Structure formats: structure tokens, C-alpha cells
mmCIF file of C-alpha atoms and ligand atoms in Angstrom:
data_model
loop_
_atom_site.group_PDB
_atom_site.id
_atom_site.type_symbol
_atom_site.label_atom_id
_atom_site.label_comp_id
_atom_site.label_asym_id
_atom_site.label_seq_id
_atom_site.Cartn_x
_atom_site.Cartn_y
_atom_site.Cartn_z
ATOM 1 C CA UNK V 15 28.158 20.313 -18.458
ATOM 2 C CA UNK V 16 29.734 17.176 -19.776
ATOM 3 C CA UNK V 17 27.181 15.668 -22.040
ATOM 4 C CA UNK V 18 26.859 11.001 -21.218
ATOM 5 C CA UNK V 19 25.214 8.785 -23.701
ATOM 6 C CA UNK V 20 21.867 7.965 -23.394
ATOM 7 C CA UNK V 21 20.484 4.977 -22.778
ATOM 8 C CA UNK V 22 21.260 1.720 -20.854
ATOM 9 C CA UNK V 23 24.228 0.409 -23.182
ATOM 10 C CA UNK V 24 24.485 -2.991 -25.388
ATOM 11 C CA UNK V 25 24.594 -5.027 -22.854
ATOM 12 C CA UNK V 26 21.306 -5.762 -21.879
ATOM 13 C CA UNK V 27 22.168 -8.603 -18.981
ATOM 14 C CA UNK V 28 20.877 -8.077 -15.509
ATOM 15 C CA UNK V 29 19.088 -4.689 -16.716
ATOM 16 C CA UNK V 30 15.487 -4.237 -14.827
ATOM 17 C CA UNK V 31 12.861 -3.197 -17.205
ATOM 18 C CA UNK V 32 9.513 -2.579 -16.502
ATOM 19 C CA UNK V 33 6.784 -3.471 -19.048
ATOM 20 C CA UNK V 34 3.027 -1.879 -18.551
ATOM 21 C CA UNK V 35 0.502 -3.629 -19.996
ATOM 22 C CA UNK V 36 2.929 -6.956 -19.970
ATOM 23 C CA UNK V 37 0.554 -9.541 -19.661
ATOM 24 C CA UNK V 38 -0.751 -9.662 -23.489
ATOM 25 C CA UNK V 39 -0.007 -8.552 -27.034
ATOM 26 C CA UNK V 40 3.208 -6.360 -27.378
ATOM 27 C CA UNK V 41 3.749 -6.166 -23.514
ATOM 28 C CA UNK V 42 3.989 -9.872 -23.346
ATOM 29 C CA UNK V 43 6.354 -10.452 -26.454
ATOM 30 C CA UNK V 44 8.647 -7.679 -24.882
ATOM 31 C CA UNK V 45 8.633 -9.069 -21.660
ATOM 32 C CA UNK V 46 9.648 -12.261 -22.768
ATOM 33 C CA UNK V 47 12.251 -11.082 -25.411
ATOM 34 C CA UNK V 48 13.913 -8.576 -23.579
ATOM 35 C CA UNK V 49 13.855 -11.632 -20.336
ATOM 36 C CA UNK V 50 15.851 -13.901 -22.895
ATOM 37 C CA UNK V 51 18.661 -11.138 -23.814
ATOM 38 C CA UNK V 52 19.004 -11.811 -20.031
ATOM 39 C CA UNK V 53 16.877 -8.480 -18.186
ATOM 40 C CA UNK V 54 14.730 -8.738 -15.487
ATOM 41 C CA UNK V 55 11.347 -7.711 -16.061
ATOM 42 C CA UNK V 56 8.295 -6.470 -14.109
ATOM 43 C CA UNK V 57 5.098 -6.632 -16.310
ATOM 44 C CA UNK V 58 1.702 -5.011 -14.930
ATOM 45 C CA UNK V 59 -1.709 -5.271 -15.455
ATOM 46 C CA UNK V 60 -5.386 -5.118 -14.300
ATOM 47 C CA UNK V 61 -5.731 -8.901 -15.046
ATOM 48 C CA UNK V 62 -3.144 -11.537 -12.309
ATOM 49 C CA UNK V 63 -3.815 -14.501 -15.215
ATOM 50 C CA UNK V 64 -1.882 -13.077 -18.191
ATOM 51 C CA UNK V 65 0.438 -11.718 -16.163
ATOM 52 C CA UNK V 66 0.945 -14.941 -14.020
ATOM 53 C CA UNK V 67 1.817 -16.947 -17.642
ATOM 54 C CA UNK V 68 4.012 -14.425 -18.555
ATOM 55 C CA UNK V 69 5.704 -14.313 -15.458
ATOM 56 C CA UNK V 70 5.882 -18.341 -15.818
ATOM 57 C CA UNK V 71 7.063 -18.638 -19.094
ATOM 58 C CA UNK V 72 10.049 -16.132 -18.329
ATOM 59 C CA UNK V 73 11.435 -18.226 -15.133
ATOM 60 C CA UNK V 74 10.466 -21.527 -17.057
ATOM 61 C CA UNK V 75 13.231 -20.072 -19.669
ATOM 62 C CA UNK V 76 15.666 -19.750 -16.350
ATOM 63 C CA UNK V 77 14.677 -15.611 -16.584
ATOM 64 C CA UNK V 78 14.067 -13.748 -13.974
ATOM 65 C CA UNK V 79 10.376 -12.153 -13.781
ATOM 66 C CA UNK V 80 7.993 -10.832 -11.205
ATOM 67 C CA UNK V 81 4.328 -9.041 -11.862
ATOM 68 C CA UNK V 82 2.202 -5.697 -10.484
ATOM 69 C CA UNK V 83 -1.540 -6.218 -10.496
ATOM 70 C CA UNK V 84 -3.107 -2.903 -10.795
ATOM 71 C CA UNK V 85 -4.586 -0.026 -12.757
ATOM 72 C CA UNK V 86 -1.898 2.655 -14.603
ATOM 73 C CA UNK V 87 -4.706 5.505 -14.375
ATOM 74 C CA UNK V 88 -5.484 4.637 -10.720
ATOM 75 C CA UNK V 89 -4.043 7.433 -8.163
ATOM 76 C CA UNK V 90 0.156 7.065 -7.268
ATOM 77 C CA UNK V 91 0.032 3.662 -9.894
ATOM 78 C CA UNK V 92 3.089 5.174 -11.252
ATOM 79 C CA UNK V 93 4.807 5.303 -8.142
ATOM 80 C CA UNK V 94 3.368 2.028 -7.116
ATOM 81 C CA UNK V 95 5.002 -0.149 -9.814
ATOM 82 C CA UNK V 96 8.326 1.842 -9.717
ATOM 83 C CA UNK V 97 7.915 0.757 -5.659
ATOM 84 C CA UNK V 98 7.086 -2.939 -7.085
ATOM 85 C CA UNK V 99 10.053 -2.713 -9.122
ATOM 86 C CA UNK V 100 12.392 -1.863 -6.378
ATOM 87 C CA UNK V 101 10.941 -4.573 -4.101
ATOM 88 C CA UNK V 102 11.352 -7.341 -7.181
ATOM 89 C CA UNK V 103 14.538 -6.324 -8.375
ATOM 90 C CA UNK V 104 16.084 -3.354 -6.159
ATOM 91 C CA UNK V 105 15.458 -0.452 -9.154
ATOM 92 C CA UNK V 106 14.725 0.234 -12.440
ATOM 93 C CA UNK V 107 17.030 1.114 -15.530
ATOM 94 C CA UNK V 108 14.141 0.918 -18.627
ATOM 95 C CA UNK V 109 10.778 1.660 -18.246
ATOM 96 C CA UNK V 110 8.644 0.682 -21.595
ATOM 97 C CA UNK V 111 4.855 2.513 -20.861
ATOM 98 C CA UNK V 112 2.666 0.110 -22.958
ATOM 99 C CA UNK V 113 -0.636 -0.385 -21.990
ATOM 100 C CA UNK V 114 -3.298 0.941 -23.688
ATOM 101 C CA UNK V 115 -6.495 0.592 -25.381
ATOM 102 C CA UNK V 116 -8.237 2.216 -28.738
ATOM 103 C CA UNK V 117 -11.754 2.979 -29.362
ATOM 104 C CA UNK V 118 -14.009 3.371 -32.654
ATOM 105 C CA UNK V 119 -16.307 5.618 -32.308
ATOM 106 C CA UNK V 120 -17.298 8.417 -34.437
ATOM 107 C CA UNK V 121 -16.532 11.742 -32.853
ATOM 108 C CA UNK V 122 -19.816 13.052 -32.624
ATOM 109 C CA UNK V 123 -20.769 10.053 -30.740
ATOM 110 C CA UNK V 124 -17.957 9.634 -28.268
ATOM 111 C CA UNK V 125 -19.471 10.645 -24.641
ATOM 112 C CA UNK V 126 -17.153 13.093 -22.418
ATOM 113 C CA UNK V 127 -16.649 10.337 -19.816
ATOM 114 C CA UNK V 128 -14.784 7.686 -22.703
ATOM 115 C CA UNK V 129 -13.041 10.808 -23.969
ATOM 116 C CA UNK V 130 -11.659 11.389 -20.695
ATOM 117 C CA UNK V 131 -10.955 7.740 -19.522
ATOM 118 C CA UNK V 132 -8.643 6.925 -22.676
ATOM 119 C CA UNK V 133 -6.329 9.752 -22.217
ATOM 120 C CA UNK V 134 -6.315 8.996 -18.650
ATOM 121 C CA UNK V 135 -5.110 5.346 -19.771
ATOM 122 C CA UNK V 136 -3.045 5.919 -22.812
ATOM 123 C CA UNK V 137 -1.371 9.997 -22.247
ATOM 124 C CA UNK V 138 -1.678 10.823 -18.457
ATOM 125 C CA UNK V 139 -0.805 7.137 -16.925
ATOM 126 C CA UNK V 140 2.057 6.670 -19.722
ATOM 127 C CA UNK V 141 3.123 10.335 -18.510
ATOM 128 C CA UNK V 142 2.812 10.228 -15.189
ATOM 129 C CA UNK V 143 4.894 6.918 -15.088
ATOM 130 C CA UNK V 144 7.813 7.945 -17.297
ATOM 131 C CA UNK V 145 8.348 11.270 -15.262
ATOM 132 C CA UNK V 146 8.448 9.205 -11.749
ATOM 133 C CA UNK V 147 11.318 6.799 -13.388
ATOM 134 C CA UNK V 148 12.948 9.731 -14.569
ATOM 135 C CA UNK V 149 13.057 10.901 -11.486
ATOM 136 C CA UNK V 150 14.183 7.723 -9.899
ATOM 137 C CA UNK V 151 16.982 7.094 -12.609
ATOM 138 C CA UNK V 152 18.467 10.733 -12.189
ATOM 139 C CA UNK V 153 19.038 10.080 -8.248
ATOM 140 C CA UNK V 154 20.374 6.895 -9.045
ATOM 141 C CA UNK V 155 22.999 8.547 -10.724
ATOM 142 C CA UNK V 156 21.186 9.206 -14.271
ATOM 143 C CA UNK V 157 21.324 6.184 -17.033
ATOM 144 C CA UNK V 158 18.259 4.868 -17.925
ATOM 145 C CA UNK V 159 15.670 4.315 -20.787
ATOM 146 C CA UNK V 160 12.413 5.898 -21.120
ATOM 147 C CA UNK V 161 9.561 4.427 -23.801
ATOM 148 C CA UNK V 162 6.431 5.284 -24.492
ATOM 149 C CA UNK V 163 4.115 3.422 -26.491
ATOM 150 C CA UNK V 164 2.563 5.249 -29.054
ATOM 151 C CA UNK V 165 1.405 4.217 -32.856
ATOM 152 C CA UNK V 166 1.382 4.350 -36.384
ATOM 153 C CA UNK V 167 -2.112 6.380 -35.448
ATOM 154 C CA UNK V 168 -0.104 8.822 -33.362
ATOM 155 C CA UNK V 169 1.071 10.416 -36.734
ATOM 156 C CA UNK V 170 -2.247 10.336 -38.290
ATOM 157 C CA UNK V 171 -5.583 9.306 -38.144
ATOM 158 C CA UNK V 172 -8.919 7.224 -39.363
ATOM 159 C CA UNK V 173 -12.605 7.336 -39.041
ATOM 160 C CA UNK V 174 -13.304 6.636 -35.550
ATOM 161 C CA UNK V 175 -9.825 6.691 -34.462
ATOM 162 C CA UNK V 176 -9.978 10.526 -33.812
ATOM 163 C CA UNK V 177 -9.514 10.127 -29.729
ATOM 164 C CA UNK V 178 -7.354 7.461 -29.755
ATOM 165 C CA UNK V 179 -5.212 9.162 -32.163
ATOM 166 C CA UNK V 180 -4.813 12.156 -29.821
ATOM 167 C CA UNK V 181 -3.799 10.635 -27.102
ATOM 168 C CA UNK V 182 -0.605 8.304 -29.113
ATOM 169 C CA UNK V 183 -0.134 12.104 -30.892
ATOM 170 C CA UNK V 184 -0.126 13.869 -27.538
ATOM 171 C CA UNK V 185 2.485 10.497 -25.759
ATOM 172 C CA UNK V 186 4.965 11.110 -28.550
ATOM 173 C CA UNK V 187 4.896 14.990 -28.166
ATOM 174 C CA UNK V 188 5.742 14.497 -24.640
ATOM 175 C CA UNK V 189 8.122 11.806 -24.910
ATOM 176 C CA UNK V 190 9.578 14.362 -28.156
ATOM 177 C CA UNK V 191 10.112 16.726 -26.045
ATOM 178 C CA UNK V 192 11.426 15.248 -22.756
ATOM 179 C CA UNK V 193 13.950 13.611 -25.129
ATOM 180 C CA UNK V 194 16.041 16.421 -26.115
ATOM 181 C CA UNK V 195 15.309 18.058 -22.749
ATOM 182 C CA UNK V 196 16.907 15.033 -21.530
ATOM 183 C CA UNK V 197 19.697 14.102 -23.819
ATOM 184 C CA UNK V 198 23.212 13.849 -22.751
ATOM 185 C CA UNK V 199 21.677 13.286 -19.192
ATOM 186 C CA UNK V 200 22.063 9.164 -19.558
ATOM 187 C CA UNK V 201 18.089 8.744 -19.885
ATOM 188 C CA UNK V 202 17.065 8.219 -22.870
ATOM 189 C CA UNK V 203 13.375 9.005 -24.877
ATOM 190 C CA UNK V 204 11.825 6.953 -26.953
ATOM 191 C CA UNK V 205 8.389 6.339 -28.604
ATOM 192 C CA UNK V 206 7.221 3.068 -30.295
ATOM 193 C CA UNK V 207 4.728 3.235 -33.293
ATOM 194 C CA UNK V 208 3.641 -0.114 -34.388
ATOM 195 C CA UNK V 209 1.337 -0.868 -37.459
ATOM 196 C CA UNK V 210 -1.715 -3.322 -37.198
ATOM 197 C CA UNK V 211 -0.549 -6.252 -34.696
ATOM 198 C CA UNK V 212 -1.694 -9.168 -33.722
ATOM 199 C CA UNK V 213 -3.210 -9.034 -30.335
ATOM 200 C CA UNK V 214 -6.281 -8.306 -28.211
ATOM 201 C CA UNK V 215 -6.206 -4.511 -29.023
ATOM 202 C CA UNK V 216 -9.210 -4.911 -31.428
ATOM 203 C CA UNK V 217 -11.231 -7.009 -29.554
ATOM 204 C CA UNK V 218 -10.873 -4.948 -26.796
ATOM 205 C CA UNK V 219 -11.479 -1.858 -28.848
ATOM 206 C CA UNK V 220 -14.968 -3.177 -30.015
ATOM 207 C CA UNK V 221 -15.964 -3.901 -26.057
ATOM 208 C CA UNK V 222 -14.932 -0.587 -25.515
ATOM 209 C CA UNK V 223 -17.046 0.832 -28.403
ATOM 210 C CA UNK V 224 -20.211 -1.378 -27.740
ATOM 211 C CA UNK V 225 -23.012 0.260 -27.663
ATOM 212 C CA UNK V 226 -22.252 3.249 -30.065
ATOM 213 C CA UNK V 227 -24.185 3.043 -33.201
ATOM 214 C CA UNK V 228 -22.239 1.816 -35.740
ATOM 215 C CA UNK V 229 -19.008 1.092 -33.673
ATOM 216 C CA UNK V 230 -16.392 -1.413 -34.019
ATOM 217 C CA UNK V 231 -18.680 -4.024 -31.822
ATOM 218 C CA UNK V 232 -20.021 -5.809 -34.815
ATOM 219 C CA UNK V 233 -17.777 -9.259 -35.017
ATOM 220 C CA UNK V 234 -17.685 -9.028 -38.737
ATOM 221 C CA UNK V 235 -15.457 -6.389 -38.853
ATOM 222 C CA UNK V 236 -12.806 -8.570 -37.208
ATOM 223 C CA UNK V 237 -11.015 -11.205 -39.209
ATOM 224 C CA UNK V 238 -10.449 -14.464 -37.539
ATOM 225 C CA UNK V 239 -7.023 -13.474 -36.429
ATOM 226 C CA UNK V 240 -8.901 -10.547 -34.811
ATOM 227 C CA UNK V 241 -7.068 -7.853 -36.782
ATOM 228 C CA UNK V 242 -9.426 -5.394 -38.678
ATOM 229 C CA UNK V 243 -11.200 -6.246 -42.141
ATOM 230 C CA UNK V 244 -10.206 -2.927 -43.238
ATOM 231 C CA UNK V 245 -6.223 -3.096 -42.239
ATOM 232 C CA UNK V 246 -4.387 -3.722 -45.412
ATOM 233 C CA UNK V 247 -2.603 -7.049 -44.865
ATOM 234 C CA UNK V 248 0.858 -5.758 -45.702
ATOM 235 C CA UNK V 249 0.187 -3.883 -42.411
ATOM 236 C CA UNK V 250 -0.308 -6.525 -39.818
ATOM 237 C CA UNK V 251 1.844 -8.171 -38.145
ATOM 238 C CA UNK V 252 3.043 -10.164 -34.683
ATOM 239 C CA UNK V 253 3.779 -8.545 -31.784
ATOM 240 C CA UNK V 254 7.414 -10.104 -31.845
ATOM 241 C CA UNK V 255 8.299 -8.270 -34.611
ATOM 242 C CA UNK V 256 7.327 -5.194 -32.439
ATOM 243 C CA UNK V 257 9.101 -6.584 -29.088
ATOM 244 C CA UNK V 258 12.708 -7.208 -30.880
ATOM 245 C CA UNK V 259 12.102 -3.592 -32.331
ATOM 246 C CA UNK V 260 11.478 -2.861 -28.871
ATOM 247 C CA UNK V 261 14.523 -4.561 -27.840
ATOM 248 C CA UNK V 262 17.077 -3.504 -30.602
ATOM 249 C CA UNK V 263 16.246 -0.065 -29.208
ATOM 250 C CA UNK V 264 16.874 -0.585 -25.767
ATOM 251 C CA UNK V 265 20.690 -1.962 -27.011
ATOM 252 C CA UNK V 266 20.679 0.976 -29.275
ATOM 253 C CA UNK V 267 18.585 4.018 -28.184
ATOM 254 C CA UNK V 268 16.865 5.784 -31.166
ATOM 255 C CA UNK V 269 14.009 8.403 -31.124
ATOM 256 C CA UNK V 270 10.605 6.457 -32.687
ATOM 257 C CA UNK V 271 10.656 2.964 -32.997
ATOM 258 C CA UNK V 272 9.028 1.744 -36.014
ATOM 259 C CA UNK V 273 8.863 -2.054 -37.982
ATOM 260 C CA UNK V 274 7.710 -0.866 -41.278
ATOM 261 C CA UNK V 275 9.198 0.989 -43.554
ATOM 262 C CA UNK V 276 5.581 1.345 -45.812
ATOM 263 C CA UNK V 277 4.239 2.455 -42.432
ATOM 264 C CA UNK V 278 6.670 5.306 -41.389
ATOM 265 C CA UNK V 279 7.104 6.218 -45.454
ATOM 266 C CA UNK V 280 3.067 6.283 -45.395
ATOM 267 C CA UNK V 281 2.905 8.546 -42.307
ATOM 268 C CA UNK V 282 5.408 10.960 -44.297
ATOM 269 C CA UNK V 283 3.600 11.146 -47.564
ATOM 270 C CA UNK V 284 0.224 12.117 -45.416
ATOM 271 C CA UNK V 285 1.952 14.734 -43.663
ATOM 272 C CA UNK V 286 3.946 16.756 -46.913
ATOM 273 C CA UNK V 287 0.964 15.966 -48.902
ATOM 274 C CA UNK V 288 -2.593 16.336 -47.429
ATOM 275 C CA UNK V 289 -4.661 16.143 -50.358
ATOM 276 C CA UNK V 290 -3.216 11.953 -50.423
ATOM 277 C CA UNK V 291 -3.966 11.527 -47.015
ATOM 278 C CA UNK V 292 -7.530 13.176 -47.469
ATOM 279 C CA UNK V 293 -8.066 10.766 -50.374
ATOM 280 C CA UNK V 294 -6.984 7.677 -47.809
ATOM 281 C CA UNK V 295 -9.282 8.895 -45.405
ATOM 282 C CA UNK V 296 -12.122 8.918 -47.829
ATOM 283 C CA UNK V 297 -11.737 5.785 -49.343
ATOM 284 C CA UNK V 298 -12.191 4.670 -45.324
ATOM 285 C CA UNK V 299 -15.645 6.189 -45.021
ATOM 286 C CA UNK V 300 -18.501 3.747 -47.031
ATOM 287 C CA UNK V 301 -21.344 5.453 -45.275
ATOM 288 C CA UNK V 302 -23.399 5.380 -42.526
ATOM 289 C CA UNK V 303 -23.667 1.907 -40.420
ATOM 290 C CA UNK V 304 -21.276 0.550 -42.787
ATOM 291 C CA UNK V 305 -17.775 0.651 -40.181
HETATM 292 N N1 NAP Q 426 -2.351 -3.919 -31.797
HETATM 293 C C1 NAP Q 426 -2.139 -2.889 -32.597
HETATM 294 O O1 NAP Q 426 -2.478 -2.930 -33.808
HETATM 295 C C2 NAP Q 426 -1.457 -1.647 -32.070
HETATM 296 C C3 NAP Q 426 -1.005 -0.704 -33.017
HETATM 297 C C4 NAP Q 426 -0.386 0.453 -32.558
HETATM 298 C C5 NAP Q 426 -0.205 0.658 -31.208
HETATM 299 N N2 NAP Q 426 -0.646 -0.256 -30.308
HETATM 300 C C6 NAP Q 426 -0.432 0.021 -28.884
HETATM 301 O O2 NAP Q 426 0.293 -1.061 -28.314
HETATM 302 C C7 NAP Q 426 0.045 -1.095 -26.911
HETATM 303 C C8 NAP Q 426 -0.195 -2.533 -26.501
HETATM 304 O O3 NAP Q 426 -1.385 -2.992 -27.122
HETATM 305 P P1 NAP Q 426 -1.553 -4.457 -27.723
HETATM 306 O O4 NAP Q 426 -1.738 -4.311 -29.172
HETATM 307 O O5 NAP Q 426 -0.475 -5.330 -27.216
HETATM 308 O O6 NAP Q 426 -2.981 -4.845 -27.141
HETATM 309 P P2 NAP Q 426 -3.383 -5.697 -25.845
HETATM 310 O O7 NAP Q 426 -2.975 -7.103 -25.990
HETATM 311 O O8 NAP Q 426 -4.824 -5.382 -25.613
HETATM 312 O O9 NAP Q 426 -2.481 -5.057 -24.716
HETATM 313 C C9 NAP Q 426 -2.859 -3.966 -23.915
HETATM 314 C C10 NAP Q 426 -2.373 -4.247 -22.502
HETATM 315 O O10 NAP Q 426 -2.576 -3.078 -21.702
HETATM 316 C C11 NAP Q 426 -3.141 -3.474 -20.461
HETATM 317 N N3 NAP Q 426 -3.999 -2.382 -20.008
HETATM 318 C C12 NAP Q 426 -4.992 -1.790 -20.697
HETATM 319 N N4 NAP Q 426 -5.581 -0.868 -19.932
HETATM 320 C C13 NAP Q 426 -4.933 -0.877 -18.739
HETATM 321 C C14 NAP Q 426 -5.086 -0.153 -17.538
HETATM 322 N N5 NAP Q 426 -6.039 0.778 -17.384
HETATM 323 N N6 NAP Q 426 -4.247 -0.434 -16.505
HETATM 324 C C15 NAP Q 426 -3.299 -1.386 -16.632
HETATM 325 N N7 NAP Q 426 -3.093 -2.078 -17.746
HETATM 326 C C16 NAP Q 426 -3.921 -1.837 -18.782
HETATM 327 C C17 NAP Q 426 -3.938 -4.752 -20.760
HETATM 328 O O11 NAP Q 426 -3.985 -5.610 -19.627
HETATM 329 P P3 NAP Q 426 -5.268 -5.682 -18.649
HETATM 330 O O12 NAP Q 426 -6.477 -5.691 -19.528
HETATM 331 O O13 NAP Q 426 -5.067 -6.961 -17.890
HETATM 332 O O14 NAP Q 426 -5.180 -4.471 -17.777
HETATM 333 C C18 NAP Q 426 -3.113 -5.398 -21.850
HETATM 334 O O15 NAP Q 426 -2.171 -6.293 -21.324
HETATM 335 C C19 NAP Q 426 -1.126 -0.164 -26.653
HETATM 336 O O16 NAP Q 426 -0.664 1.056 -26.108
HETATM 337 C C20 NAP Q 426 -1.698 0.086 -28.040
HETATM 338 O O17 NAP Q 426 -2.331 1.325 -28.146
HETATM 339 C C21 NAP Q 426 -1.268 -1.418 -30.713
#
């Protein structure tokens, strides 16, 4: 079998992409990035407002843009953007699986139903949706780029982070996988693994853990930027930085996206040398009621 290259090519004009999670954060600064190199994007979401500014701000640029209100966890959402994306812009040729959502909770504490909702949101949807382009990009004769949105977390781990870790471990496995199962096919596989960003993720992460004793609901723990008190500061940053990392890989396909080196050299060190990373982790943990 002759073996293609993967991917979509340089030239990213006219391309259709299709951002989940697009109305906010890294979705949003995707979106709009990947709109000014000249693609045509679909972003989704639960929420019509962020998605309608997006959406704005894209054809105020002169791009072309159009949005999906809906659920990724919610029965045949998968095949009801891709069917969005066809309507908007007559197929799809990159597909980036974004949204998602952490928690903090402690592990003991974490009830079955939260467990289960998060991988729904961040493994099974981000799953489910990749396979269906897949599927869609084969028939339509096989180029195309796959990415899943994983983390810096999806190589290791924190207090409170255990579940949300699994499920960005578990996307990149998949997405690992389906990559060389794929390659020389024309679709490429990708995973994205940003550091701290800028965006609503924490916020939303401490609604999501309200109500947990000693979860990430207390305000303090949130700087004004809403990053995390206990993020080191050479770790955050904008969710641009993380879009054109998005984008240069879209030009270029590689297998893990990442915008730090400190991040993907600190990821390393924790996994040849566990006794470090077990140090890290305890230098996270100040006792109880104090995260
Ligand atoms: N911020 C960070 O430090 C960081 C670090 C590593 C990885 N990440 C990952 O980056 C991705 C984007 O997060 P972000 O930082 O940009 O945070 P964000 O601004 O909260 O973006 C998450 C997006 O996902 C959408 N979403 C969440 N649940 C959804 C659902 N069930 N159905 C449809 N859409 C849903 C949200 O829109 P609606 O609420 O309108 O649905 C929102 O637009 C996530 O997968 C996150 O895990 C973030």
C-alpha cells in the first residue's frame, strides 16, 4: 500500500476546521487564528453567546465562521456537528476536540456520578467525535487532521487532579494509538498539552467542585487573572500562545503539541525519575482544608 502524508498540507486557505468548545479560552483563540490563516471554522458549545462573538469577530475580520449549539456528551453530538459542518461549509478536513472541563476534588471525595460525567465530556465525547471525522475524511478520499485536546496533566498528575488527569491520559492514549494506526492514510493524530492558561477552565473547575470539602470553590485560591495560586507563574500563559501552537501543527502535523519546553522537559523528568515527581507532589499537599 502506497503510504500519503498526513495531514491537511501548508496551505491552510479554505480548509474547514471544526473547533469544540470554540466559544472561550483555547477554542476561541484557535478559532479565530486558524480563521485569519484563511480556514473556515465551526466552533460548538453549550452556551449560543460566546459562540455568537466568536462567530462575529471571525466574519468582522472578512473570515468565514458559523456555530453548533449543543452538548459533545449528548447522544449522536458527534455526528451532529460533523452534519453542522457539512451544512456550513460542505465537509470537514481538521477536527480539533477541545472542550473540556477539570475538577478538584480529592479522590476519596469524588462521587461516581462526577467521575462518570467528566470522562463522558473530556475521553468519550473527544473519542466519539474524532472516530466519526475519521470516518468522514477516509470516504472523502482520506486527508484530514485529527486533534485531541489533552494536557500537561495528561502526563502526570496533582492533588485533586486525579480524574481529570485520567481522562487527558486516557485522550492521548487513544489519539497515540489511532495515530500510527492511521499514518500514511492522509489523516493525521495529534494531541495538544497546554500548561496553565488563561481562561475560564479554573473558574469553571471550582463550580464544578463546589460543594466538596475542601475543593477548589474557595475564591482565594484563584488569582485575579483566575489562574491558580499554586501554578508557578513561569507556567501560565494565554491561550494564543496555545492556538498558534495549535495552528503551526495543523500546517505541519506533529504527534503532541506542546508551548513549553519547562513543561514537556518537566513531564520527562517525573516519568524517568519518580522519586522527583513524588517530592513535587508533596510539596503540593499543605494539609487538610488547606487546597
Ligand atoms: N486552561 C488550562 O490551564 C488548560 C490546561 C491544559 C488543558 N486544558 C484543556 O483545554 C481545553 C479548553 O479549555 P480552556 O482552558 O480553553 O477552558 P474554557 O474556556 O473553560 O473552555 C472550555 C470550553 O469547552 C466547552 N465545553 C465544556 N463542556 C462542554 C460540553 N459538555 N459540551 C460542549 N462544550 C463544552 C465550554 O463551552 P460551554 O460551557 O458553552 O459548553 C468552553 O467553551 C479543555 O479540554 C481543557 O481541559 C486547559
Amino acid at each position: 500500500m502506497t503510504r500519503r502524508r498526513d495531514g491537511i498540507g501548508p496551505d491552510l486557505a479554505g480548509k474547514r476546521l471544526l473547533v469544540t468548545g470554540g466559544g472561550t479560552g483555547i477554542g476561541a483563540a484557535t478559532a479565530r487564528l486558524a480563521a485569519a490563516e484563511g480556514m473556515r471554522v465551526l466552533v460548538t458549545g453549550r452556551r449560543a453567546e460566546p459562540l455568537d462573538r466568536v462567530v462575529a469577530s471571525i466574519r468582522e475580520a472578512g473570515g468565514a465562521a458559523a456555530s453548533f449549539v449543543g452538548d459533545v456528551a449528548a447522544e449522536g453530538a458527534g455526528e451532529a456537528m460533523l452534519a453542522a459542518m457539512h451544512d456550513a461549509f460542505g465537509g470537514v478536513d481538521a477536527v480539533f476536540a477541545n472542550a473540556g472541563y477539570g475538577i478538584e476534588t480529592p479522590g476519596m471525595e469524588l462521587a461516581m456520578p462526577e467521575l462518570r460525567r467528566i470522562f463522558e465530556v473530556n475521553l468519550f465525547a473527544a473519542v466519539d467525535l474524532i472516530r466519526s471525522a475519521g470516518r468522514v475524511m477516509g470516504d472523502a478520499g482520506g486527508a484530514g487532521h485529527l486533534l485531541g485536546c489533552s494536557s500537561i496533566l495528561g502526563k502526570f498528575t496533582l492533588p485533586e487532579y486525579g480524574a481529570y488527569s485520567a481522562t487527558k491520559a486516557a485522550l492521548t492514549h487513544v489519539c497515540r494509538a489511532m495515530r500510527t494506526e492511521l499514518r500514511g492514510s492522509g489523516i493525521a493524530v495529534s494531541t495538544v498539552h497546554p500548561v496553565t492558561t488563561r481562561t475560564e477552565f479554573f473558574e469553571v473547575a471550582a463550580r464544578a467542585s463546589a460543594g466538596d470539602k475542601g475543593g477548589a470553590a474557595d475564591p482565594a485560591r484563584l488569582r485575579p487573572d483566575g489562574t491558580p495560586r499554586h501554578a508557578p507563574r513561569a507556567f501560565i500563559q494565554s491561550p494564543e500562545r496555545v492556538g498558534r501552537a495549535v495552528v503551526r501543527c495543523l500546517r505541519r502535523p506533529r504527534a503532541e503539541v506542546w508551548t513549553t519546553v519547562s513543561g514537556r522537559l518537566a513531564a520527562g523528568v517525573f516519568e524517568l525519575v519518580p522519586p522527583i515527581y513524588e517530592l513535587m507532589l508533596r510539596s503540593q499537599v499543605h494539609g487538610p482544608g488547606s487546597r
